[in-house]
Amino acid sequence: MIRHRAGRALAGVLLVACTGLTLAACQRPTGDFGRAAPSVIHDRLMPEAGAELAVSRGEPMSRFNLTDDEREMRDRGWTLIRPPASEDWIEGTRVELIRTRILPETASKLDPDRYYSYLRSDRYRSSEVRYDKVAADARADAALVPPFCEVATRVMKADVERLRALGRRDISTKEELAGAQARVWENRRYVDWASQALRYRLVSYRTAIDALEIETPSHSKVWDANVAWKKLAAEVVLLEKGCEAINRYGQEAEARRSRIYSNWGTERPAPKK
C-alpha cells in the first residue's frame, strides 16, 4: 500500500511537470537513427510510476526482465509509435505518458486532421513539396514495418514457449504465473499499439492527400503520394494480421512452377514432330 501511494505521488508530480511549463521535457529524447536516447526520467522514474498506476487500474504488470528480443521490439516499435521527424503533430508528450503507462491506452485517441494542419503551417516555396512530404513520410513508415515484424514474430514464438514451459511445471508460484501471463499480454499490447499508431498515420496521410487535391491540385504528385500511401496500407494490413507475410489478404496463392525446369512459360509438354 505504501509503495502504491509512493508511485501515485511520483506520477502526480510527473504529470504536473509535464502539463506545466516543461511539456517538451516529457517527450522521450531521440538519439541516433531515431532510436530512444538514454534518460533517467524516461527509463526509470516514469516507468516506475506508470507501473504502480497500471496495477492500481487493474492492468497486468510483469516484473520479469526483458529478453533481448523484447527490448529490441520495443525500440523498433517506438519509431512506429512516435516517428522522430513528426514534430509534435503526433502529440509526443501524451504518447510518452501512455508508453510509460502513466496514462491508460484509452487516452491515445488523436485527431487525424493534425497532420494536414502541420503540413499547411510550413510555407514551402512550392506547393508540390507537401505531396513529396506525405509520400516520404508514408514510405519511411512502410520501411519500418518488416524489421519490426521480424523481431515481433520471434517474441510471439518465445511467448508460446514461455507458456508451454509454464504448463510443464508441476508447481509454479503465483508470481511466476502472473508474471508470465502479464508479459505475454504486454508484448501483444505493444504490437497492437504499433499497429494502431500506424493506422492513425495512414488515416492522417489519406486526409492530407485528399485535402491537398482540393487546395493545391497536382496530378503527378497526387499519383506519387497515392502509391506511397498504398504501400504503407499494405504494411499496415501485414502488421494487423500478426506479421504473417505468407498471405496478407487471406487469398490462396497459386503455386507456380519454375520456368527453368519447364517449357519457358508453358506447363504443357513441348510438341513432338
PDB file of C-alpha atoms in Angstrom:
ATOM      1  CA  MET A   1       0.000   0.000   0.000  1.00  0.00           C
ATOM      2  CA  ILE A   2       2.814   2.394   0.878  1.00  0.00           C
ATOM      3  CA  ARG A   3       4.564   1.547  -2.400  1.00  0.00           C
ATOM      4  CA  HIS A   4       1.381   2.212  -4.391  1.00  0.00           C
ATOM      5  CA  ARG A   5       0.902   5.552  -2.666  1.00  0.00           C
ATOM      6  CA  ALA A   6       4.517   6.489  -3.424  1.00  0.00           C
ATOM      7  CA  GLY A   7       4.030   5.513  -7.065  1.00  0.00           C
ATOM      8  CA  ARG A   8       0.852   7.563  -7.359  1.00  0.00           C
ATOM      9  CA  ALA A   9       2.567  10.516  -5.682  1.00  0.00           C
ATOM     10  CA  LEU A  10       5.513  10.299  -8.098  1.00  0.00           C
ATOM     11  CA  ALA A  11       3.124  10.004 -11.040  1.00  0.00           C
ATOM     12  CA  GLY A  12       1.274  13.068  -9.822  1.00  0.00           C
ATOM     13  CA  VAL A  13       4.482  15.083  -9.675  1.00  0.00           C
ATOM     14  CA  LEU A  14       5.449  13.955 -13.189  1.00  0.00           C
ATOM     15  CA  LEU A  15       2.025  14.790 -14.580  1.00  0.00           C
ATOM     16  CA  VAL A  16       2.141  18.277 -13.087  1.00  0.00           C
ATOM     17  CA  ALA A  17       5.617  18.831 -14.536  1.00  0.00           C
ATOM     18  CA  CYS A  18       4.572  17.544 -17.943  1.00  0.00           C
ATOM     19  CA  THR A  19       1.411  19.634 -18.130  1.00  0.00           C
ATOM     20  CA  GLY A  20       3.019  22.753 -16.757  1.00  0.00           C
ATOM     21  CA  LEU A  21       5.963  24.681 -18.107  1.00  0.00           C
ATOM     22  CA  THR A  22       8.043  21.750 -19.322  1.00  0.00           C
ATOM     23  CA  LEU A  23       5.911  19.919 -21.923  1.00  0.00           C
ATOM     24  CA  ALA A  24       8.877  19.325 -24.236  1.00  0.00           C
ATOM     25  CA  ALA A  25      10.863  17.735 -21.400  1.00  0.00           C
ATOM     26  CA  CYS A  26       8.296  14.923 -21.108  1.00  0.00           C
ATOM     27  CA  GLN A  27       8.793  13.837 -24.706  1.00  0.00           C
ATOM     28  CA  ARG A  28      11.183  10.918 -24.894  1.00  0.00           C
ATOM     29  CA  PRO A  29      14.593  12.136 -26.166  1.00  0.00           C
ATOM     30  CA  THR A  30      15.689  10.768 -29.528  1.00  0.00           C
ATOM     31  CA  GLY A  31      19.208   9.607 -30.336  1.00  0.00           C
ATOM     32  CA  ASP A  32      20.863   8.276 -33.488  1.00  0.00           C
ATOM     33  CA  PHE A  33      18.737   6.690 -36.236  1.00  0.00           C
ATOM     34  CA  GLY A  34      15.532   7.751 -34.490  1.00  0.00           C
ATOM     35  CA  ARG A  35      16.080   5.437 -31.540  1.00  0.00           C
ATOM     36  CA  ALA A  36      15.327   6.487 -27.983  1.00  0.00           C
ATOM     37  CA  ALA A  37      18.217   8.126 -26.145  1.00  0.00           C
ATOM     38  CA  PRO A  38      19.033   7.018 -22.560  1.00  0.00           C
ATOM     39  CA  SER A  39      17.267   9.076 -19.902  1.00  0.00           C
ATOM     40  CA  VAL A  40      16.841   8.542 -16.148  1.00  0.00           C
ATOM     41  CA  ILE A  41      13.446  10.242 -16.185  1.00  0.00           C
ATOM     42  CA  HIS A  42      12.088   8.280 -19.147  1.00  0.00           C
ATOM     43  CA  ASP A  43      13.833   4.960 -18.488  1.00  0.00           C
ATOM     44  CA  ARG A  44      13.376   4.684 -14.715  1.00  0.00           C
ATOM     45  CA  LEU A  45      11.268   7.329 -12.957  1.00  0.00           C
ATOM     46  CA  MET A  46       8.306   7.494 -15.341  1.00  0.00           C
ATOM     47  CA  PRO A  47       8.102   3.684 -15.904  1.00  0.00           C
ATOM     48  CA  GLU A  48       8.223   3.083 -12.124  1.00  0.00           C
ATOM     49  CA  ALA A  49       5.374   5.496 -11.533  1.00  0.00           C
ATOM     50  CA  GLY A  50       3.470   4.106 -14.508  1.00  0.00           C
ATOM     51  CA  ALA A  51       3.842   0.539 -13.244  1.00  0.00           C
ATOM     52  CA  GLU A  52       2.196   1.434  -9.943  1.00  0.00           C
ATOM     53  CA  LEU A  53      -0.608   3.287 -11.704  1.00  0.00           C
ATOM     54  CA  ALA A  54      -1.168   0.385 -14.109  1.00  0.00           C
ATOM     55  CA  VAL A  55      -1.530  -2.013 -11.173  1.00  0.00           C
ATOM     56  CA  SER A  56      -3.954   0.366  -9.458  1.00  0.00           C
ATOM     57  CA  ARG A  57      -6.060   0.389 -12.661  1.00  0.00           C
ATOM     58  CA  GLY A  58      -6.125  -3.419 -12.615  1.00  0.00           C
ATOM     59  CA  GLU A  59      -3.900  -3.863 -15.699  1.00  0.00           C
ATOM     60  CA  PRO A  60      -1.457  -6.822 -15.964  1.00  0.00           C
ATOM     61  CA  MET A  61       2.036  -5.825 -14.890  1.00  0.00           C
ATOM     62  CA  SER A  62       5.116  -8.055 -15.221  1.00  0.00           C
ATOM     63  CA  ARG A  63       8.262  -7.621 -13.167  1.00  0.00           C
ATOM     64  CA  PHE A  64      10.192 -10.026 -15.414  1.00  0.00           C
ATOM     65  CA  ASN A  65      13.416  -8.855 -17.035  1.00  0.00           C
ATOM     66  CA  LEU A  66      13.093  -8.144 -20.738  1.00  0.00           C
ATOM     67  CA  THR A  67      14.657 -10.559 -23.211  1.00  0.00           C
ATOM     68  CA  ASP A  68      16.957  -9.141 -25.888  1.00  0.00           C
ATOM     69  CA  ASP A  69      14.184  -9.546 -28.493  1.00  0.00           C
ATOM     70  CA  GLU A  70      11.579  -7.927 -26.248  1.00  0.00           C
ATOM     71  CA  ARG A  71      13.854  -4.933 -25.743  1.00  0.00           C
ATOM     72  CA  GLU A  72      14.597  -4.693 -29.470  1.00  0.00           C
ATOM     73  CA  MET A  73      10.900  -4.962 -30.308  1.00  0.00           C
ATOM     74  CA  ARG A  74      10.147  -2.026 -28.028  1.00  0.00           C
ATOM     75  CA  ASP A  75      12.981   0.033 -29.507  1.00  0.00           C
ATOM     76  CA  ARG A  76      11.889  -0.658 -33.082  1.00  0.00           C
ATOM     77  CA  GLY A  77       8.241  -0.224 -32.229  1.00  0.00           C
ATOM     78  CA  TRP A  78       8.909   3.192 -30.761  1.00  0.00           C
ATOM     79  CA  THR A  79       9.803   4.572 -34.199  1.00  0.00           C
ATOM     80  CA  LEU A  80       6.417   3.319 -35.424  1.00  0.00           C
ATOM     81  CA  ILE A  81       4.537   4.798 -32.483  1.00  0.00           C
ATOM     82  CA  ARG A  82       6.467   8.063 -32.301  1.00  0.00           C
ATOM     83  CA  PRO A  83       8.400   8.832 -35.518  1.00  0.00           C
ATOM     84  CA  PRO A  84      11.363  11.140 -34.791  1.00  0.00           C
ATOM     85  CA  ALA A  85      10.645  13.554 -37.665  1.00  0.00           C
ATOM     86  CA  SER A  86       6.972  14.115 -36.819  1.00  0.00           C
ATOM     87  CA  GLU A  87       7.469  17.384 -34.904  1.00  0.00           C
ATOM     88  CA  ASP A  88       4.579  17.298 -32.407  1.00  0.00           C
ATOM     89  CA  TRP A  89       1.560  16.634 -34.622  1.00  0.00           C
ATOM     90  CA  ILE A  90       1.718  13.116 -33.204  1.00  0.00           C
ATOM     91  CA  GLU A  91       1.410  14.570 -29.642  1.00  0.00           C
ATOM     92  CA  GLY A  92       4.664  13.138 -28.338  1.00  0.00           C
ATOM     93  CA  THR A  93       4.056  14.104 -24.719  1.00  0.00           C
ATOM     94  CA  ARG A  94       0.806  12.156 -24.500  1.00  0.00           C
ATOM     95  CA  VAL A  95       2.333   9.202 -26.332  1.00  0.00           C
ATOM     96  CA  GLU A  96       5.236   9.092 -23.874  1.00  0.00           C
ATOM     97  CA  LEU A  97       2.859   9.147 -20.909  1.00  0.00           C
ATOM     98  CA  ILE A  98       0.989   6.208 -22.449  1.00  0.00           C
ATOM     99  CA  ARG A  99       4.229   4.308 -23.175  1.00  0.00           C
ATOM    100  CA  THR A 100       5.300   4.577 -19.545  1.00  0.00           C
ATOM    101  CA  ARG A 101       1.728   3.606 -18.523  1.00  0.00           C
ATOM    102  CA  ILE A 102       1.138   6.785 -16.543  1.00  0.00           C
ATOM    103  CA  LEU A 103      -1.891   7.278 -18.799  1.00  0.00           C
ATOM    104  CA  PRO A 104      -4.068   4.374 -19.987  1.00  0.00           C
ATOM    105  CA  GLU A 105      -4.291   3.459 -23.678  1.00  0.00           C
ATOM    106  CA  THR A 106      -7.779   4.930 -23.836  1.00  0.00           C
ATOM    107  CA  ALA A 107      -6.078   8.341 -23.825  1.00  0.00           C
ATOM    108  CA  SER A 108      -4.456   7.644 -27.203  1.00  0.00           C
ATOM    109  CA  LYS A 109      -7.269   8.947 -29.432  1.00  0.00           C
ATOM    110  CA  LEU A 110      -5.753  11.519 -31.772  1.00  0.00           C
ATOM    111  CA  ASP A 111      -7.142  13.874 -34.392  1.00  0.00           C
ATOM    112  CA  PRO A 112      -6.171  12.808 -37.966  1.00  0.00           C
ATOM    113  CA  ASP A 113      -6.521  16.434 -39.139  1.00  0.00           C
ATOM    114  CA  ARG A 114      -3.455  17.416 -37.116  1.00  0.00           C
ATOM    115  CA  TYR A 115      -1.066  16.156 -39.813  1.00  0.00           C
ATOM    116  CA  TYR A 116      -2.640  18.300 -42.520  1.00  0.00           C
ATOM    117  CA  SER A 117      -2.542  21.333 -40.208  1.00  0.00           C
ATOM    118  CA  TYR A 118       1.149  20.600 -39.633  1.00  0.00           C
ATOM    119  CA  LEU A 119       1.759  20.455 -43.403  1.00  0.00           C
ATOM    120  CA  ARG A 120      -0.051  23.742 -44.031  1.00  0.00           C
ATOM    121  CA  SER A 121       1.883  25.514 -41.287  1.00  0.00           C
ATOM    122  CA  ASP A 122       5.158  25.283 -43.277  1.00  0.00           C
ATOM    123  CA  ARG A 123       5.463  27.893 -46.023  1.00  0.00           C
ATOM    124  CA  TYR A 124       7.161  25.855 -48.722  1.00  0.00           C
ATOM    125  CA  ARG A 125       8.315  27.644 -51.886  1.00  0.00           C
ATOM    126  CA  SER A 126       6.462  25.080 -53.966  1.00  0.00           C
ATOM    127  CA  SER A 127       3.051  23.664 -53.114  1.00  0.00           C
ATOM    128  CA  GLU A 128       4.138  20.310 -54.560  1.00  0.00           C
ATOM    129  CA  VAL A 129       6.664  19.842 -51.745  1.00  0.00           C
ATOM    130  CA  ARG A 130       3.774  18.983 -49.439  1.00  0.00           C
ATOM    131  CA  TYR A 131       2.915  15.997 -51.635  1.00  0.00           C
ATOM    132  CA  ASP A 132       6.569  14.940 -51.508  1.00  0.00           C
ATOM    133  CA  LYS A 133       6.482  15.220 -47.718  1.00  0.00           C
ATOM    134  CA  VAL A 134       3.431  12.959 -47.418  1.00  0.00           C
ATOM    135  CA  ALA A 135       4.940  10.405 -49.806  1.00  0.00           C
ATOM    136  CA  ALA A 136       8.291  10.439 -47.979  1.00  0.00           C
ATOM    137  CA  ASP A 137       6.623  10.001 -44.580  1.00  0.00           C
ATOM    138  CA  ALA A 138       4.463   7.119 -45.828  1.00  0.00           C
ATOM    139  CA  ARG A 139       7.444   5.348 -47.438  1.00  0.00           C
ATOM    140  CA  ALA A 140       9.543   5.822 -44.293  1.00  0.00           C
ATOM    141  CA  ASP A 141       6.788   4.309 -42.134  1.00  0.00           C
ATOM    142  CA  ALA A 142       6.328   1.378 -44.519  1.00  0.00           C
ATOM    143  CA  ALA A 143      10.056   0.590 -44.451  1.00  0.00           C
ATOM    144  CA  LEU A 144       9.981   0.255 -40.656  1.00  0.00           C
ATOM    145  CA  VAL A 145       7.326  -2.482 -40.572  1.00  0.00           C
ATOM    146  CA  PRO A 146       9.288  -5.533 -41.886  1.00  0.00           C
ATOM    147  CA  PRO A 147      12.168  -5.201 -39.346  1.00  0.00           C
ATOM    148  CA  PHE A 148       9.639  -4.713 -36.548  1.00  0.00           C
ATOM    149  CA  CYS A 149       7.608  -7.719 -37.708  1.00  0.00           C
ATOM    150  CA  GLU A 150      10.733  -9.870 -37.826  1.00  0.00           C
ATOM    151  CA  VAL A 151      11.560  -9.310 -34.160  1.00  0.00           C
ATOM    152  CA  ALA A 152       7.881  -9.299 -33.101  1.00  0.00           C
ATOM    153  CA  THR A 153       7.459 -12.747 -34.639  1.00  0.00           C
ATOM    154  CA  ARG A 154      10.391 -14.031 -32.584  1.00  0.00           C
ATOM    155  CA  VAL A 155       8.886 -12.524 -29.440  1.00  0.00           C
ATOM    156  CA  MET A 156       5.499 -14.130 -30.089  1.00  0.00           C
ATOM    157  CA  LYS A 157       7.118 -17.525 -30.663  1.00  0.00           C
ATOM    158  CA  ALA A 158       9.076 -17.123 -27.423  1.00  0.00           C
ATOM    159  CA  ASP A 159       5.823 -16.290 -25.622  1.00  0.00           C
ATOM    160  CA  VAL A 160       4.316 -19.559 -26.826  1.00  0.00           C
ATOM    161  CA  GLU A 161       7.349 -21.424 -25.491  1.00  0.00           C
ATOM    162  CA  ARG A 162       7.167 -19.463 -22.229  1.00  0.00           C
ATOM    163  CA  LEU A 163       3.586 -20.596 -21.640  1.00  0.00           C
ATOM    164  CA  ARG A 164       4.424 -24.167 -22.643  1.00  0.00           C
ATOM    165  CA  ALA A 165       7.297 -24.238 -20.159  1.00  0.00           C
ATOM    166  CA  LEU A 166       4.962 -22.920 -17.510  1.00  0.00           C
ATOM    167  CA  GLY A 167       2.467 -25.667 -18.313  1.00  0.00           C
ATOM    168  CA  ARG A 168       5.139 -28.356 -17.982  1.00  0.00           C
ATOM    169  CA  ARG A 169       5.863 -27.281 -14.428  1.00  0.00           C
ATOM    170  CA  ASP A 170       4.137 -29.342 -11.746  1.00  0.00           C
ATOM    171  CA  ILE A 171       4.283 -26.448  -9.320  1.00  0.00           C
ATOM    172  CA  SER A 172       4.526 -22.784 -10.234  1.00  0.00           C
ATOM    173  CA  THR A 173       4.414 -19.858  -7.865  1.00  0.00           C
ATOM    174  CA  LYS A 174       1.724 -17.230  -8.207  1.00  0.00           C
ATOM    175  CA  GLU A 175       4.435 -14.730  -9.080  1.00  0.00           C
ATOM    176  CA  GLU A 176       5.686 -16.894 -11.977  1.00  0.00           C
ATOM    177  CA  LEU A 177       2.212 -17.462 -13.348  1.00  0.00           C
ATOM    178  CA  ALA A 178       1.134 -13.843 -13.043  1.00  0.00           C
ATOM    179  CA  GLY A 179       4.470 -12.565 -14.386  1.00  0.00           C
ATOM    180  CA  ALA A 180       4.429 -14.840 -17.443  1.00  0.00           C
ATOM    181  CA  GLN A 181       0.820 -14.061 -18.323  1.00  0.00           C
ATOM    182  CA  ALA A 182       1.377 -10.338 -17.815  1.00  0.00           C
ATOM    183  CA  ARG A 183       4.498 -10.323 -20.015  1.00  0.00           C
ATOM    184  CA  VAL A 184       2.641 -12.102 -22.833  1.00  0.00           C
ATOM    185  CA  TRP A 185      -0.137  -9.509 -22.505  1.00  0.00           C
ATOM    186  CA  GLU A 186       2.374  -6.639 -22.542  1.00  0.00           C
ATOM    187  CA  ASN A 187       4.101  -7.966 -25.663  1.00  0.00           C
ATOM    188  CA  ARG A 188       0.829  -8.345 -27.544  1.00  0.00           C
ATOM    189  CA  ARG A 189      -0.296  -4.953 -26.317  1.00  0.00           C
ATOM    190  CA  TYR A 190       2.856  -3.369 -27.726  1.00  0.00           C
ATOM    191  CA  VAL A 191       2.344  -4.940 -31.162  1.00  0.00           C
ATOM    192  CA  ASP A 192      -1.285  -3.803 -31.124  1.00  0.00           C
ATOM    193  CA  TRP A 193      -0.228  -0.305 -30.122  1.00  0.00           C
ATOM    194  CA  ALA A 194       2.248  -0.095 -33.001  1.00  0.00           C
ATOM    195  CA  SER A 195      -0.498  -1.267 -35.335  1.00  0.00           C
ATOM    196  CA  GLN A 196      -2.938   1.347 -34.038  1.00  0.00           C
ATOM    197  CA  ALA A 197      -0.320   4.086 -34.356  1.00  0.00           C
ATOM    198  CA  LEU A 198       0.334   3.184 -37.999  1.00  0.00           C
ATOM    199  CA  ARG A 199      -3.387   3.001 -38.721  1.00  0.00           C
ATOM    200  CA  TYR A 200      -3.753   6.510 -37.295  1.00  0.00           C
ATOM    201  CA  ARG A 201      -0.965   7.804 -39.521  1.00  0.00           C
ATOM    202  CA  LEU A 202      -2.468   6.032 -42.534  1.00  0.00           C
ATOM    203  CA  VAL A 203      -5.751   7.873 -41.948  1.00  0.00           C
ATOM    204  CA  SER A 204      -3.845  11.130 -41.366  1.00  0.00           C
ATOM    205  CA  TYR A 205      -1.941  10.803 -44.646  1.00  0.00           C
ATOM    206  CA  ARG A 206      -5.148   9.973 -46.527  1.00  0.00           C
ATOM    207  CA  THR A 207      -6.817  13.051 -45.062  1.00  0.00           C
ATOM    208  CA  ALA A 208      -3.864  15.202 -46.101  1.00  0.00           C
ATOM    209  CA  ILE A 209      -3.720  13.857 -49.677  1.00  0.00           C
ATOM    210  CA  ASP A 210      -7.445  14.372 -50.187  1.00  0.00           C
ATOM    211  CA  ALA A 211      -7.229  17.920 -48.818  1.00  0.00           C
ATOM    212  CA  LEU A 212      -4.175  18.768 -50.939  1.00  0.00           C
ATOM    213  CA  GLU A 213      -6.014  17.630 -54.085  1.00  0.00           C
ATOM    214  CA  ILE A 214      -8.529  20.384 -53.420  1.00  0.00           C
ATOM    215  CA  GLU A 215      -6.217  23.097 -52.098  1.00  0.00           C
ATOM    216  CA  THR A 216      -3.229  22.661 -54.444  1.00  0.00           C
ATOM    217  CA  PRO A 217      -4.036  20.170 -57.251  1.00  0.00           C
ATOM    218  CA  SER A 218      -1.099  18.375 -58.895  1.00  0.00           C
ATOM    219  CA  HIS A 219      -1.847  15.266 -60.950  1.00  0.00           C
ATOM    220  CA  SER A 220       1.657  13.758 -60.978  1.00  0.00           C
ATOM    221  CA  LYS A 221       2.319  14.416 -57.306  1.00  0.00           C
ATOM    222  CA  VAL A 222      -1.052  13.013 -56.264  1.00  0.00           C
ATOM    223  CA  TRP A 223      -0.089   9.809 -58.072  1.00  0.00           C
ATOM    224  CA  ASP A 224       3.231   9.569 -56.225  1.00  0.00           C
ATOM    225  CA  ALA A 225       1.591  10.227 -52.868  1.00  0.00           C
ATOM    226  CA  ASN A 226      -1.096   7.627 -53.508  1.00  0.00           C
ATOM    227  CA  VAL A 227       1.470   4.979 -54.498  1.00  0.00           C
ATOM    228  CA  ALA A 228       3.360   5.585 -51.249  1.00  0.00           C
ATOM    229  CA  TRP A 229       0.101   5.521 -49.279  1.00  0.00           C
ATOM    230  CA  LYS A 230      -0.908   2.172 -50.793  1.00  0.00           C
ATOM    231  CA  LYS A 231       2.499   0.739 -49.916  1.00  0.00           C
ATOM    232  CA  LEU A 232       2.013   1.787 -46.288  1.00  0.00           C
ATOM    233  CA  ALA A 233      -1.553   0.432 -46.313  1.00  0.00           C
ATOM    234  CA  ALA A 234      -0.238  -2.996 -47.339  1.00  0.00           C
ATOM    235  CA  GLU A 235       2.289  -2.953 -44.496  1.00  0.00           C
ATOM    236  CA  VAL A 236      -0.399  -1.915 -42.002  1.00  0.00           C
ATOM    237  CA  VAL A 237      -2.509  -4.896 -43.089  1.00  0.00           C
ATOM    238  CA  LEU A 238       0.539  -7.113 -42.583  1.00  0.00           C
ATOM    239  CA  LEU A 239       1.043  -5.805 -39.056  1.00  0.00           C
ATOM    240  CA  GLU A 240      -2.637  -6.073 -38.164  1.00  0.00           C
ATOM    241  CA  LYS A 241      -2.666  -9.703 -39.279  1.00  0.00           C
ATOM    242  CA  GLY A 242       0.070 -10.526 -36.813  1.00  0.00           C
ATOM    243  CA  CYS A 243       3.016 -10.104 -39.227  1.00  0.00           C
ATOM    244  CA  GLU A 244       2.022 -13.147 -41.287  1.00  0.00           C
ATOM    245  CA  ALA A 245       3.908 -12.368 -44.501  1.00  0.00           C
ATOM    246  CA  ILE A 246       2.873 -15.564 -46.273  1.00  0.00           C
ATOM    247  CA  ASN A 247      -0.649 -14.437 -47.107  1.00  0.00           C
ATOM    248  CA  ARG A 248      -1.536 -10.818 -46.430  1.00  0.00           C
ATOM    249  CA  TYR A 249      -5.071 -10.769 -47.808  1.00  0.00           C
ATOM    250  CA  GLY A 250      -6.391 -14.212 -46.925  1.00  0.00           C
ATOM    251  CA  GLN A 251      -6.237 -15.489 -50.511  1.00  0.00           C
ATOM    252  CA  GLU A 252      -4.908 -18.804 -51.634  1.00  0.00           C
ATOM    253  CA  ALA A 253      -1.725 -18.246 -53.596  1.00  0.00           C
ATOM    254  CA  GLU A 254      -1.414 -20.485 -56.642  1.00  0.00           C
ATOM    255  CA  ALA A 255       1.845 -22.409 -56.667  1.00  0.00           C
ATOM    256  CA  ARG A 256       3.875 -21.697 -59.781  1.00  0.00           C
ATOM    257  CA  ARG A 257       6.474 -23.983 -61.246  1.00  0.00           C
ATOM    258  CA  SER A 258       9.907 -22.738 -62.108  1.00  0.00           C
ATOM    259  CA  ARG A 259      10.447 -21.934 -65.776  1.00  0.00           C
ATOM    260  CA  ILE A 260      13.961 -23.278 -65.522  1.00  0.00           C
ATOM    261  CA  TYR A 261      12.657 -26.831 -65.408  1.00  0.00           C
ATOM    262  CA  SER A 262       9.651 -26.403 -67.697  1.00  0.00           C
ATOM    263  CA  ASN A 263       8.931 -25.173 -71.205  1.00  0.00           C
ATOM    264  CA  TRP A 264       9.667 -21.457 -70.654  1.00  0.00           C
ATOM    265  CA  GLY A 265       6.288 -20.076 -69.787  1.00  0.00           C
ATOM    266  CA  THR A 266       4.033 -23.021 -70.538  1.00  0.00           C
ATOM    267  CA  GLU A 267       3.433 -26.126 -68.462  1.00  0.00           C
ATOM    268  CA  ARG A 268       2.316 -28.220 -71.476  1.00  0.00           C
ATOM    269  CA  PRO A 269       4.801 -30.695 -72.937  1.00  0.00           C
ATOM    270  CA  ALA A 270       6.735 -29.436 -75.935  1.00  0.00           C
ATOM    271  CA  PRO A 271       5.206 -30.578 -79.260  1.00  0.00           C
ATOM    272  CA  LYS A 272       6.939 -33.521 -80.895  1.00  0.00           C
ATOM    273  CA  LYS A 273       7.400 -33.956 -84.618  1.00  0.00           C
TER     274      LYS A 273
END
